[in-house]
Amino acid sequence: MRHFEHPIFSGKIKQKKVSNCDYYLSQIHLRLLVLFPHLCNFLYSQAIKIFGMEGTIVRRVIPSDNSCLFNAVGYVMDHDKHKAPQLRQVIAATVASDPTQYSEAFLGKPNEEYRAWILNPEKWGGAIELAILADYYGREIAAYDIQTTRCDLYGQGKNYHERVMLIYDGIHYDALAISFYNGAPEEFDQTIFTVQKDRTIGPIERLALNLAKEQQRKRSYTDTANFTLRCEGLPDWSCWPKGGYEACTSNRTCQLSRI
């Protein structure tokens, strides 16, 4: 039997014994994933059914640069943590293409103003952007909220056949992936999962929920309704969440910390 320790951000903390069969299957998966991602998705789902393999769910940290949502989506969809500029353009173009659907009432600001706003790399994304990106890729996006352990599913009801997963701590998005053992390179992460007939992705959902619950127990989230940020660059000035954050980060001397 082979022994591997799970990474810090895995959904499991104790050591897990991995059989030789599991190990060699994971090696085959790693080699096929780059060339045949959709085939690997199928093989992985079959391995779960036949051999009881689950792997380890891991939280892949995305840089905190105001574009974490876009780069997290880029990672789970394309294994690319630098897609924010491109995905912001996708969203702006989508909104421009249908001003009736994407009205001021829907966006919270005029269509043209929103388009300029979302192209600003200092502006955050949220539910509207995740819904648009789910449709753009033709995949469901499951976003797990650590504070509530709720899963918000974007693209639901559109009969998409695949799903990706993110995790959200109140002000930041990271990517979720399946890794077969500790130390497996990120480029071999499994991030796209087949939606089954019951509209779930099987045991992977339990692993994702367990990770969200573990992070909740550790209070690894920011309660945006009840916290204040302090600017270290301007010690006498405190600002409230999000709006204050955006105002403060426009000043390059600011360094925010949670009070």
PDB file of N, CA and C in Angstrom, residues 224 227-229 239-245:
ATOM      1  N   THR A 224     -19.021  39.785   5.576  1.00  0.00           N
ATOM      2  CA  THR A 224     -19.025  41.133   5.003  1.00  0.00           C
ATOM      3  C   THR A 224     -20.105  42.028   5.584  1.00  0.00           C
ATOM      4  N   PHE A 227     -17.968  43.405   9.408  1.00  0.00           N
ATOM      5  CA  PHE A 227     -16.548  43.642   9.613  1.00  0.00           C
ATOM      6  C   PHE A 227     -16.154  44.990   9.014  1.00  0.00           C
ATOM      7  N   THR A 228     -14.979  45.449   9.440  1.00  0.00           N
ATOM      8  CA  THR A 228     -14.446  46.711   8.950  1.00  0.00           C
ATOM      9  C   THR A 228     -13.020  46.494   8.473  1.00  0.00           C
ATOM     10  N   LEU A 229     -12.628  47.237   7.440  1.00  0.00           N
ATOM     11  CA  LEU A 229     -11.259  47.195   6.942  1.00  0.00           C
ATOM     12  C   LEU A 229     -10.517  48.452   7.368  1.00  0.00           C
ATOM     13  N   CYS A 239     -12.493  51.785   6.374  1.00  0.00           N
ATOM     14  CA  CYS A 239     -13.519  51.770   5.336  1.00  0.00           C
ATOM     15  C   CYS A 239     -14.366  50.508   5.457  1.00  0.00           C
ATOM     16  N   TRP A 240     -15.577  50.580   4.977  1.00  0.00           N
ATOM     17  CA  TRP A 240     -16.500  49.446   5.045  1.00  0.00           C
ATOM     18  C   TRP A 240     -16.251  48.514   3.870  1.00  0.00           C
ATOM     19  N   PRO A 241     -16.828  47.304   3.924  1.00  0.00           N
ATOM     20  CA  PRO A 241     -16.528  46.303   2.902  1.00  0.00           C
ATOM     21  C   PRO A 241     -16.870  46.748   1.490  1.00  0.00           C
ATOM     22  N   LYS A 242     -16.161  46.184   0.540  1.00  0.00           N
ATOM     23  CA  LYS A 242     -16.380  46.270  -0.896  1.00  0.00           C
ATOM     24  C   LYS A 242     -16.292  47.684  -1.427  1.00  0.00           C
ATOM     25  N   GLY A 243     -17.289  48.543  -1.120  1.00  0.00           N
ATOM     26  CA  GLY A 243     -17.225  49.903  -1.633  1.00  0.00           C
ATOM     27  C   GLY A 243     -15.987  50.614  -1.144  1.00  0.00           C
ATOM     28  N   GLY A 244     -15.703  50.467   0.156  1.00  0.00           N
ATOM     29  CA  GLY A 244     -14.501  51.063   0.718  1.00  0.00           C
ATOM     30  C   GLY A 244     -13.258  50.405   0.172  1.00  0.00           C
ATOM     31  N   TYR A 245     -13.337  49.112  -0.041  1.00  0.00           N
ATOM     32  CA  TYR A 245     -12.194  48.387  -0.596  1.00  0.00           C
ATOM     33  C   TYR A 245     -11.839  48.941  -1.966  1.00  0.00           C
TER      34      TYR A 245
END
